[in-house]
mmCIF file of C-alpha atoms and ligand atoms in Angstrom:
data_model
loop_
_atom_site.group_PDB
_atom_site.id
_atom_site.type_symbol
_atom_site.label_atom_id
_atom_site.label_comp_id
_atom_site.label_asym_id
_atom_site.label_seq_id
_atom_site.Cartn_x
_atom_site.Cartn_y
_atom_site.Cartn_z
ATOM 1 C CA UNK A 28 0.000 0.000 0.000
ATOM 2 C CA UNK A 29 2.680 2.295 1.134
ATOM 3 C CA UNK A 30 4.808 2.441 -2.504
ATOM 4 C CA UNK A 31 1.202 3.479 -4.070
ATOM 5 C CA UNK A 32 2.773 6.791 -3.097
ATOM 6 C CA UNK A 33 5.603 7.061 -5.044
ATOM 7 C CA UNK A 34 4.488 5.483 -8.154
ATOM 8 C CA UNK A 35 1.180 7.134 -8.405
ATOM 9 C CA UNK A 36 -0.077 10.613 -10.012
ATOM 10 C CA UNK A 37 -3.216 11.547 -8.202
ATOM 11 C CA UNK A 38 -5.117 13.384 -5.997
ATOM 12 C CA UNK A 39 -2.813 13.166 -3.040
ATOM 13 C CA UNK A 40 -5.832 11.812 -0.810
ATOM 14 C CA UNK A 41 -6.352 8.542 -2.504
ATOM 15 C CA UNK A 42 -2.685 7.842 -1.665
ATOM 16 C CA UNK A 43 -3.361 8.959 1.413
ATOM 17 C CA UNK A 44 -3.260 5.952 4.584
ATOM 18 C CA UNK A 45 -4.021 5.701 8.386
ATOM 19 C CA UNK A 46 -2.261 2.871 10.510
ATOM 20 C CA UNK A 47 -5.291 1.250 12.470
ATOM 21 C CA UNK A 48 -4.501 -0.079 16.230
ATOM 22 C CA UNK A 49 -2.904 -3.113 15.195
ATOM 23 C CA UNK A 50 -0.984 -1.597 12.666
ATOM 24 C CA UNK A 51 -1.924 -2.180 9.486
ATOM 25 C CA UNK A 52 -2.673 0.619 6.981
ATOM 26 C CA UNK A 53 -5.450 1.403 5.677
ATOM 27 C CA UNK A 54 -6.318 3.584 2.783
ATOM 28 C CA UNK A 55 -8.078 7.313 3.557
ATOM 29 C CA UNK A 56 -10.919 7.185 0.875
ATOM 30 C CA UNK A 57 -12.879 4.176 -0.448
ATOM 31 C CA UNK A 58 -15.617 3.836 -2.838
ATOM 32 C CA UNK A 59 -18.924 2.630 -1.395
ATOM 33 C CA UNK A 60 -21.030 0.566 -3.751
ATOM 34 C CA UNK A 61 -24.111 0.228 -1.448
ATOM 35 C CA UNK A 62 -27.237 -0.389 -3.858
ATOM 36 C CA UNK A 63 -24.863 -1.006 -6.735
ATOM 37 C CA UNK A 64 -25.529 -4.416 -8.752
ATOM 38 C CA UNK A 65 -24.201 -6.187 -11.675
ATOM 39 C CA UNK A 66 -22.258 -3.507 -14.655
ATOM 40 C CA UNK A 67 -23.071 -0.684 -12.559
ATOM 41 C CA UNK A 68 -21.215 -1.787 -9.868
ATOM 42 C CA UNK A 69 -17.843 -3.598 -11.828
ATOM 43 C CA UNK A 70 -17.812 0.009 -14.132
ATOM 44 C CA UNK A 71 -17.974 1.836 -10.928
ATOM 45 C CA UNK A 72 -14.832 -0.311 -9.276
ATOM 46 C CA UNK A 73 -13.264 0.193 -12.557
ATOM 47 C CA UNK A 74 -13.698 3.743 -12.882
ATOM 48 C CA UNK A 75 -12.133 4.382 -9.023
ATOM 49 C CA UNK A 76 -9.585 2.230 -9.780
ATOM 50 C CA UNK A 77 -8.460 3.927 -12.950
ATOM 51 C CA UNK A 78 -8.741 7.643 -10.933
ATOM 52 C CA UNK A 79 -6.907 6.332 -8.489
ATOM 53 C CA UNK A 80 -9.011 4.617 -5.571
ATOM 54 C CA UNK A 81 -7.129 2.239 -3.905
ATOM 55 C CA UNK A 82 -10.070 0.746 -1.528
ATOM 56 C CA UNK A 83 -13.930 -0.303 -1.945
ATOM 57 C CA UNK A 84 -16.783 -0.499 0.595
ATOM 58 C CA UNK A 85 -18.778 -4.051 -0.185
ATOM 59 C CA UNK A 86 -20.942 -5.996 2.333
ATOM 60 C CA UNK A 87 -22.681 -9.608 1.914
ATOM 61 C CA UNK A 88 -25.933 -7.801 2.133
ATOM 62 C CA UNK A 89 -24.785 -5.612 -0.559
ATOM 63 C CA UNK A 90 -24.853 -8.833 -3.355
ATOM 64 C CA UNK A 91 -22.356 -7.157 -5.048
ATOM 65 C CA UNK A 92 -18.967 -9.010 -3.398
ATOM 66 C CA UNK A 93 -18.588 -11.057 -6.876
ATOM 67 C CA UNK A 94 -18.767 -7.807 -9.045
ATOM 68 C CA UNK A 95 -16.381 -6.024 -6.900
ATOM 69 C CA UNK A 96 -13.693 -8.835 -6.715
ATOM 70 C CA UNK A 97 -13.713 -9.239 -10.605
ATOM 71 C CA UNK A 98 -13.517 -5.843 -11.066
ATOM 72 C CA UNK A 99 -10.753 -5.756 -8.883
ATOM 73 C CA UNK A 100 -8.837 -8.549 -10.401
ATOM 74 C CA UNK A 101 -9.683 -7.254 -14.087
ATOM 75 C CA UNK A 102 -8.157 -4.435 -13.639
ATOM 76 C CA UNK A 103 -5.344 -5.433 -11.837
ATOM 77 C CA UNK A 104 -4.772 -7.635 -15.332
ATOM 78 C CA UNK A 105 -5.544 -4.793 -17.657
ATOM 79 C CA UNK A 106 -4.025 -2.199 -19.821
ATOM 80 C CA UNK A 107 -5.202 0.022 -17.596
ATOM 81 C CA UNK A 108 -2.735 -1.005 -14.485
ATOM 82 C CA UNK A 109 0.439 0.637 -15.541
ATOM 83 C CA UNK A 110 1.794 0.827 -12.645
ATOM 84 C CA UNK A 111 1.695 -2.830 -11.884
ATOM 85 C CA UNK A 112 -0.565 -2.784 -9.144
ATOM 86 C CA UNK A 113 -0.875 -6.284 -7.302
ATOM 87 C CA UNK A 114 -4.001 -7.530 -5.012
ATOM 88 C CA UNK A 115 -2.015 -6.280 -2.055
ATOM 89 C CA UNK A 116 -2.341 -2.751 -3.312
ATOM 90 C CA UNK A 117 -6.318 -2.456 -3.633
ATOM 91 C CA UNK A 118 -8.261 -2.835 -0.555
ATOM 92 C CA UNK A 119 -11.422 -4.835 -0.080
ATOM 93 C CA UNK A 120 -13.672 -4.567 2.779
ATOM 94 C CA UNK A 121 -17.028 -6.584 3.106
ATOM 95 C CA UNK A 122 -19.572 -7.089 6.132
ATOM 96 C CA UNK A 123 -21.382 -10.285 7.625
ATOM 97 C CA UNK A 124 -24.951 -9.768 7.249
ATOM 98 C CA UNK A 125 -26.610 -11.020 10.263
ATOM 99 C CA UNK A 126 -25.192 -11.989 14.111
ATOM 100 C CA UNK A 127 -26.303 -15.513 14.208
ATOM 101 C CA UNK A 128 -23.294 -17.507 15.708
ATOM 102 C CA UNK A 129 -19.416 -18.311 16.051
ATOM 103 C CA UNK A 130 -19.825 -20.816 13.017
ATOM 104 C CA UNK A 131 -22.119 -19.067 10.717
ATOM 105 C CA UNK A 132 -19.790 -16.439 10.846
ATOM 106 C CA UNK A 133 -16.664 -18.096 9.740
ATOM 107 C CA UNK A 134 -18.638 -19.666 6.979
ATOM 108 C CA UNK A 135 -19.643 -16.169 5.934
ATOM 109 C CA UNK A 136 -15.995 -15.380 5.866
ATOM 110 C CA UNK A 137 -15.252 -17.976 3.793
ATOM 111 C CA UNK A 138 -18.017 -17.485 1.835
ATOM 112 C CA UNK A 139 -17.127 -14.011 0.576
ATOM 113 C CA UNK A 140 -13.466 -14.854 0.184
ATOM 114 C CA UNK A 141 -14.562 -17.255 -2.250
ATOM 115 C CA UNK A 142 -17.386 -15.004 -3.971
ATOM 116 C CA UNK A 143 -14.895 -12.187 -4.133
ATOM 117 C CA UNK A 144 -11.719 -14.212 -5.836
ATOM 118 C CA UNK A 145 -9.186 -12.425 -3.982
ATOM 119 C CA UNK A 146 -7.841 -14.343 -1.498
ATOM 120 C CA UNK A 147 -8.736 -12.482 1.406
ATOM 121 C CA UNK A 148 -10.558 -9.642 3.052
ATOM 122 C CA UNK A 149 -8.883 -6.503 3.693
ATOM 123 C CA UNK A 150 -11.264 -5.601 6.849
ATOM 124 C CA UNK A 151 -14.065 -7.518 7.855
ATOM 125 C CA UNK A 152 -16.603 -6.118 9.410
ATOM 126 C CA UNK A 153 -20.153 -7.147 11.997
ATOM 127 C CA UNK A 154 -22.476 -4.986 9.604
ATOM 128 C CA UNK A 155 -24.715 -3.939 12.906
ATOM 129 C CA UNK A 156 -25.735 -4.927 16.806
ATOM 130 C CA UNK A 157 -28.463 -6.284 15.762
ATOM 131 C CA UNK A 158 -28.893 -9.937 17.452
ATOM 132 C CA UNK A 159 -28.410 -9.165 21.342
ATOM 133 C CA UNK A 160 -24.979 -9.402 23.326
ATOM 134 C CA UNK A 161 -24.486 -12.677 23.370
ATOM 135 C CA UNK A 162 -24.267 -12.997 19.594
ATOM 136 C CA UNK A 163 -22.463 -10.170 18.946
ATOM 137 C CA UNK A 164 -19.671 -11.279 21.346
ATOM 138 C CA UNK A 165 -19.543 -15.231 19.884
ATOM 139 C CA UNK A 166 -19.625 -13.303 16.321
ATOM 140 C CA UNK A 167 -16.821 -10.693 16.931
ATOM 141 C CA UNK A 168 -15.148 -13.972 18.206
ATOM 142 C CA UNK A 169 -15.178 -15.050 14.861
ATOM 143 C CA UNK A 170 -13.825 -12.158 13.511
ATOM 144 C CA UNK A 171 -10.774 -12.789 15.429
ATOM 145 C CA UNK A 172 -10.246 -16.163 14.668
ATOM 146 C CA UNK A 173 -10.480 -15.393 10.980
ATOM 147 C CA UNK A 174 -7.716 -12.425 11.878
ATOM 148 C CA UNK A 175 -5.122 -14.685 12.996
ATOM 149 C CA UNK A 176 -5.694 -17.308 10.436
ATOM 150 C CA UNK A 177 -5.305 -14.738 7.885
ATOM 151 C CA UNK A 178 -8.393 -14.525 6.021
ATOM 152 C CA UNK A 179 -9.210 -10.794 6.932
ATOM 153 C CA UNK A 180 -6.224 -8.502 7.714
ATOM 154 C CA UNK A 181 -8.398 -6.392 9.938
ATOM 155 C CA UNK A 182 -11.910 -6.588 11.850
ATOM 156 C CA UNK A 183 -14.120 -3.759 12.863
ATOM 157 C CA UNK A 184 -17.565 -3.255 13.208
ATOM 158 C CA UNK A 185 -20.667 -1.355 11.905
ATOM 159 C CA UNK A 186 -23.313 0.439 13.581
ATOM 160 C CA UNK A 187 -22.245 -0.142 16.636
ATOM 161 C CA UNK A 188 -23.016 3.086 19.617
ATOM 162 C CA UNK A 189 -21.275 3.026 22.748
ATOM 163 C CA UNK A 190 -23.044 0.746 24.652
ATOM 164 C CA UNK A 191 -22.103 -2.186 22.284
ATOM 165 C CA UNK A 192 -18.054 -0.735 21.810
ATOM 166 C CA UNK A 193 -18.345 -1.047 25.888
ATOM 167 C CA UNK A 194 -19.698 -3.870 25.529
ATOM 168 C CA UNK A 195 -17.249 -5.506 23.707
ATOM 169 C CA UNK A 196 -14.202 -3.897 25.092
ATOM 170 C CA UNK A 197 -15.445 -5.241 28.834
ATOM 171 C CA UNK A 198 -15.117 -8.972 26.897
ATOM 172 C CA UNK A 199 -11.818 -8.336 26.904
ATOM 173 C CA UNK A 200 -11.484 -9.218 23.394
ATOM 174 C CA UNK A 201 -7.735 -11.018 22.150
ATOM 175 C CA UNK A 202 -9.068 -7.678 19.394
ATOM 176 C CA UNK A 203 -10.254 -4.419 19.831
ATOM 177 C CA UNK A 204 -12.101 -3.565 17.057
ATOM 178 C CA UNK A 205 -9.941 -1.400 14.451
ATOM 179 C CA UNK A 206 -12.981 0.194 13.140
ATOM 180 C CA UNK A 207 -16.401 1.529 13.847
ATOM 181 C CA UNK A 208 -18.128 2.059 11.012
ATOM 182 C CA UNK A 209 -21.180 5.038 11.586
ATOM 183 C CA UNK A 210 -23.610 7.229 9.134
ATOM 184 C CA UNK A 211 -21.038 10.028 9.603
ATOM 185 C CA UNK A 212 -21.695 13.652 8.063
ATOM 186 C CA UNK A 213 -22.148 17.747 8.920
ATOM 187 C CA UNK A 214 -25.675 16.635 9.208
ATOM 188 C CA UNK A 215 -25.675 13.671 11.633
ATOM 189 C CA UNK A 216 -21.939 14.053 13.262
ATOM 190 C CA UNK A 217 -22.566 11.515 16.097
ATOM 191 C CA UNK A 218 -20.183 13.000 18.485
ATOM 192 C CA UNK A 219 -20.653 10.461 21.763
ATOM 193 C CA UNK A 220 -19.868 7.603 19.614
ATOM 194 C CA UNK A 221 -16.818 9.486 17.398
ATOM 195 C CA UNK A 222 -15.316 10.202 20.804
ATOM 196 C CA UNK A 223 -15.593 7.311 22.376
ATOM 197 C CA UNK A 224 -14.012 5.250 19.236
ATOM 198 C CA UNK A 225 -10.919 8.578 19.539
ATOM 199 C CA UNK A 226 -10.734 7.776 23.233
ATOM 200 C CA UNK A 227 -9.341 4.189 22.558
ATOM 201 C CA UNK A 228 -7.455 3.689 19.038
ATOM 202 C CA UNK A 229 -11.052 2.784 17.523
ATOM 203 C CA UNK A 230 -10.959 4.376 13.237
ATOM 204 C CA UNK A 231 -14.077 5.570 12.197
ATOM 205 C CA UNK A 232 -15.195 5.229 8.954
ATOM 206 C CA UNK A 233 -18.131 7.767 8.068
ATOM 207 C CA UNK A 234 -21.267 6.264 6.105
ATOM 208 C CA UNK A 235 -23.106 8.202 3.671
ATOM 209 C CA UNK A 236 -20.747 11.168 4.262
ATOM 210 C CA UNK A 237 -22.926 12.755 1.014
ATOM 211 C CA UNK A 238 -25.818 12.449 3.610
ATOM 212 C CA UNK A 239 -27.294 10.669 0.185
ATOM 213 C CA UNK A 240 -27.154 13.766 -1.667
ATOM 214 C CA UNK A 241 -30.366 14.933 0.626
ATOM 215 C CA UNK A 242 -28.970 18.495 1.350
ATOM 216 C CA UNK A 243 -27.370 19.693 -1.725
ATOM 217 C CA UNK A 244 -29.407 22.693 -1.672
ATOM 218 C CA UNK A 245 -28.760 24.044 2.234
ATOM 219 C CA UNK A 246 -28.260 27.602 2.280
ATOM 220 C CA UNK A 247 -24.581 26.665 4.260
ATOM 221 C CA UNK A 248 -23.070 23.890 2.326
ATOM 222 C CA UNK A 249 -24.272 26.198 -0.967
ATOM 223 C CA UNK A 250 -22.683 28.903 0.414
ATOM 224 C CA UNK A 251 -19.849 27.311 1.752
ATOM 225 C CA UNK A 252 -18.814 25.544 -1.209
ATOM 226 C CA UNK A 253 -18.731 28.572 -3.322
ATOM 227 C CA UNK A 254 -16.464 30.148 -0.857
ATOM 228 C CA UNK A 255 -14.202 27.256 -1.270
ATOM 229 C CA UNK A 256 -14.880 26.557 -5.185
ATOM 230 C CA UNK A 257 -15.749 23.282 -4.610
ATOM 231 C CA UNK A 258 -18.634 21.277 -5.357
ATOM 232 C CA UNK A 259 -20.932 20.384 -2.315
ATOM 233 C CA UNK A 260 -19.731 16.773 -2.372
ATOM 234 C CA UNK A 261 -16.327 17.410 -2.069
ATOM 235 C CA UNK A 262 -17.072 19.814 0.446
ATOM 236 C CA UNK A 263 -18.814 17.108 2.568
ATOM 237 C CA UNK A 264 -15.691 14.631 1.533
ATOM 238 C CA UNK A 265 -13.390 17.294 2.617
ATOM 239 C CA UNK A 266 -15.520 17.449 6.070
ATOM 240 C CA UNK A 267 -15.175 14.209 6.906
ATOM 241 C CA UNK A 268 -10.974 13.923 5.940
ATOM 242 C CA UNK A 269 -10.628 16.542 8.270
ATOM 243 C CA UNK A 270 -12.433 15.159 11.199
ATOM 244 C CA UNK A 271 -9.698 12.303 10.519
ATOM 245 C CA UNK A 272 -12.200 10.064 9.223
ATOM 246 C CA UNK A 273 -12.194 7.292 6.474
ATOM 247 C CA UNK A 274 -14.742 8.479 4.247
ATOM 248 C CA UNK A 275 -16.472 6.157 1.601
ATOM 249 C CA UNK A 276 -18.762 8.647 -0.823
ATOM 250 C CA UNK A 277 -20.745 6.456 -3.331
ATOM 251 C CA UNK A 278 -21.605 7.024 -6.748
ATOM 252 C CA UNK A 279 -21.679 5.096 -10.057
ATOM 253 C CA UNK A 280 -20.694 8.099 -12.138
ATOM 254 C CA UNK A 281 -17.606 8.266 -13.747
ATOM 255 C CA UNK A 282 -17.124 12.007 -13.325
ATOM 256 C CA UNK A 283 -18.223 12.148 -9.549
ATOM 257 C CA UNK A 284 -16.613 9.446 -8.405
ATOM 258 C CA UNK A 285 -13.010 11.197 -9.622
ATOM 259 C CA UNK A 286 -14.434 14.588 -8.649
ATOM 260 C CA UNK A 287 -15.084 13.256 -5.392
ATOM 261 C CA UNK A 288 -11.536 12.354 -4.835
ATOM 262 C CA UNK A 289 -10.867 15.963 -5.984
ATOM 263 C CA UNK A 290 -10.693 17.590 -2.917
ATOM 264 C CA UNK A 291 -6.754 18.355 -2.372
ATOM 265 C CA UNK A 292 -6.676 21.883 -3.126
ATOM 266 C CA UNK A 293 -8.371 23.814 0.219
ATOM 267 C CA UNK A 294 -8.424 23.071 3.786
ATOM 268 C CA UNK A 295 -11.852 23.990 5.329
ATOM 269 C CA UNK A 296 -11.054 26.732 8.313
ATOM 270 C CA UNK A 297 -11.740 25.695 12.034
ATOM 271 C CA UNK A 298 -14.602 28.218 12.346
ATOM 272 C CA UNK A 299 -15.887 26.524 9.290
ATOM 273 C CA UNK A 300 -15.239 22.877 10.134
ATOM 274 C CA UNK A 301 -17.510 24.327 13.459
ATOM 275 C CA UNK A 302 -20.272 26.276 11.246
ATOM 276 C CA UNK A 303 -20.526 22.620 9.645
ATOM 277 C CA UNK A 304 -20.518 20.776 12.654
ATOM 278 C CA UNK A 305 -23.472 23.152 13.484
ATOM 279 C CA UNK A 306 -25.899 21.779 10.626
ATOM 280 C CA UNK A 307 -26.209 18.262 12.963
ATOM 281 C CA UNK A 308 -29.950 17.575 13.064
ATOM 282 C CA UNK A 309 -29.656 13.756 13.425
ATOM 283 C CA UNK A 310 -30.197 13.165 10.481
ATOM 284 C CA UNK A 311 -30.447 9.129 9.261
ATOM 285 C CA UNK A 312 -30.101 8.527 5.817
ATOM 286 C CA UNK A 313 -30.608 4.776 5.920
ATOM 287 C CA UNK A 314 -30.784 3.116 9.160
ATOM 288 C CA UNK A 315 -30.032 3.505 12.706
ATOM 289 C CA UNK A 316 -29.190 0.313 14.445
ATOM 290 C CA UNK A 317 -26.560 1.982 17.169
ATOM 291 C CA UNK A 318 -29.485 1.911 19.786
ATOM 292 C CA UNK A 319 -30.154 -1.896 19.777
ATOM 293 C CA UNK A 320 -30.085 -3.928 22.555
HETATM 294 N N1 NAP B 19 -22.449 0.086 7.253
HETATM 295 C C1 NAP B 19 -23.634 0.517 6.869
HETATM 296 O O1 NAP B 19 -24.669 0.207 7.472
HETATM 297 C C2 NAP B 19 -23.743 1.410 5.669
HETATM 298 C C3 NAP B 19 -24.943 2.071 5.392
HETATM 299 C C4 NAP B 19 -24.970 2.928 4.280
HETATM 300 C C5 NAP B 19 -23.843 3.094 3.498
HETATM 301 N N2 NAP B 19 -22.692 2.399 3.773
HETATM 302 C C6 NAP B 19 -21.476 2.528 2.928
HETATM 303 O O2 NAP B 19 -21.200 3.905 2.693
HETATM 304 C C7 NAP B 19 -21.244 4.174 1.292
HETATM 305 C C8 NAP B 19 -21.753 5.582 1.016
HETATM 306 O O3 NAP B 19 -23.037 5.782 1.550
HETATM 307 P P1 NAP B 19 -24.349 5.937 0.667
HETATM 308 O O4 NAP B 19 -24.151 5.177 -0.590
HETATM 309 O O5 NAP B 19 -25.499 5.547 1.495
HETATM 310 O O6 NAP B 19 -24.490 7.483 0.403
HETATM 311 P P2 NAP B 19 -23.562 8.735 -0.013
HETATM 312 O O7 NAP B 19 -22.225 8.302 -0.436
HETATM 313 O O8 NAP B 19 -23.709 9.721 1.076
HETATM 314 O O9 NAP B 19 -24.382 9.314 -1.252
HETATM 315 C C9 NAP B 19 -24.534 8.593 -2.432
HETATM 316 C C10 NAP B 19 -25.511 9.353 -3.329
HETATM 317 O O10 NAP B 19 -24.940 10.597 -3.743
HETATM 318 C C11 NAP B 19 -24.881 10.655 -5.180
HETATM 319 N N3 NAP B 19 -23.629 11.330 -5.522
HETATM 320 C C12 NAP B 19 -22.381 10.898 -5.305
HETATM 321 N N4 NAP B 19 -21.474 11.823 -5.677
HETATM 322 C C13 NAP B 19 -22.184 12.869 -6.167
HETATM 323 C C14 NAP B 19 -21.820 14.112 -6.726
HETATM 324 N N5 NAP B 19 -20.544 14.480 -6.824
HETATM 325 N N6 NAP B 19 -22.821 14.942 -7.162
HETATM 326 C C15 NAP B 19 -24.118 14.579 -7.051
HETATM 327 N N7 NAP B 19 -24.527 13.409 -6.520
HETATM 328 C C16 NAP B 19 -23.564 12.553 -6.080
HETATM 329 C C17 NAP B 19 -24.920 9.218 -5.638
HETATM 330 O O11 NAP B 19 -25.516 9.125 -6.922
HETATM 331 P P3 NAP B 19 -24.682 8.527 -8.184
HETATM 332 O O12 NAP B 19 -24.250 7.157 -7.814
HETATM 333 O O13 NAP B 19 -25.679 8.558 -9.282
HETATM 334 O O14 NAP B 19 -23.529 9.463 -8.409
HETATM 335 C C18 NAP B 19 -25.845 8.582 -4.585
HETATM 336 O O15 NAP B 19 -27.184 8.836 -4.898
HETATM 337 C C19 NAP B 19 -22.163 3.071 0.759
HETATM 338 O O16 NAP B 19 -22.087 2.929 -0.635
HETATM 339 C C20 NAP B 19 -21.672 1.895 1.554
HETATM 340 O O17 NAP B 19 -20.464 1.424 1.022
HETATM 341 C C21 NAP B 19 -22.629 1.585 4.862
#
């Protein structure tokens, strides 16, 4: 991952890593293909790939693992990978769909390995709480296992609030989760669970950091991304980066998925990363499992 940097001509953020707790490195920006099937989602791998994306955002529930592996792989075969590229470069996360037990996960884990054709998972993660304490512990158990017999480089979770990283930290895991993975953006910025995951080593990756394209037209983010001369996406992107965030914006669109990456050339001021943080109205794009029991 780490040569990426010297080989590549790019925006600077998509060669841009974090080292997560256990010290592996993880890429800054991935593309999220949630709701993406079939050509639209292997054209959408390809096109990040060829502007420079070095990591996608997959889940089991997301029946797209198969089209995001072969995309993957074809392009790492292609014309199109001048600078040699190998597996070890790109990186792939996926989710397990449902809590229901130490063995169901591992099969899951196998399962998309195999679906995927590349050998491993980059970060695995528990896609929510859902499923009650007990599960979640014998399935994050799972996720270890898989760890240190090499089928997933890193485990996280998704969805999770407080009470479950609590939860799961007074397990004394043999792993603390690297990630949490949370609908992040200026509209919903979740700060109990952000700081608890800064308090101890915990990465969070912001969800739907576009806030789905919902509030393209607010009088702030308008105004705030012609002060900047950026587009309201990247200004949300740029949001996010700052916070120290992974952030995973989706799209399908050629042009927005490499303008999306585009977001090098300003640095959003502190009173304006706090005007931003100002616009939170809880808003929930999708779903909000971080209350479950
Ligand atoms: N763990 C979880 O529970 C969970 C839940 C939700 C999402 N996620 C992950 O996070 C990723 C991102 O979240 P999301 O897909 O919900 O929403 P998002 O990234 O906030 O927004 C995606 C929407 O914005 C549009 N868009 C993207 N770039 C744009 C641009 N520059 N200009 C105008 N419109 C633009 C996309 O349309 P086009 O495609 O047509 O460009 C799409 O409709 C997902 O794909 C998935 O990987 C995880």
């Amino acid at each position: 991952m780490q040569r990426l940097q010297s080989t590549f001509k790019m925006p600077s953020i998509l060669a841009s890593t974090l080292p997560l707790n256990s010290g592996v490195i993880i890429p800054r920006l991935h593309l999220g293909v949630y709701m993406t099937s079939g050509r639209e989602c292997s054209s959408a791998v390809t096109y990040a790939l060829a502007a420079g994306y070095r990591a996608v955002d997959s889940a089991e529930w997301y029946a797209n693992e198969a089209e995001v592996g072969s995309a993957i792989n074809a392009f790492l075969a292609s014309v199109q990978n001048q600078a040699g590229l190998k597996r070890e470069d790109i990186w792939f996360t996926t989710k397990l769909k449902s809590n229901l037990s130490y063995d169901a996960t591992r099969k899951s884990i196998k399962q998309s390995i195999k679906k995927s054709g590349l050998g491993y998972i980059d970060l695995y993660l528990l896609h929510s709480p859902y499923g009650g304490k007990q599960k979640r512990l014998e399935c994050w158990r799972a996720v270890e296992d898989a760890v240190r017999e090499g089928e997933c480089r890193a485990g996280g979770v998704s969805n999770f609030g407080v009470k479950h990283l609590q939860e799961l930290l007074d397990s004394k895991p043999k792993l603390v989760p690297a990630i949490n993975q949370i609908e992040v953006h200026p509209f919903n910025t979740q700060s109990a669970i952000t700081s608890f995951c800064a308090q101890h080593n915990i990465v969070v990756e912001a969800y739907a950091p576009l806030a789905r394209s919902l509030r393209v037209n607010h009088p702030k983010i308008k105004e705030l991304s012609k002060k900047y001369s950026c587009t309201w996406a990247q200004l949300m992107v740029k949001w996010g980066l700052q916070k120290g965030y992974i952030v995973l914006p989706k799209s399908v669109n050629e042009q927005r998925i490499k303008s999306n990456a585009e977001v090098d050339g300003f640095e959003i001021t502190e009173d304006d990363m706090k005007v931003l943080d100002g616009l939170d109205e809880k808003l929930v794009t999708d779903w909000d499992p971080t209350d479950a029991d």
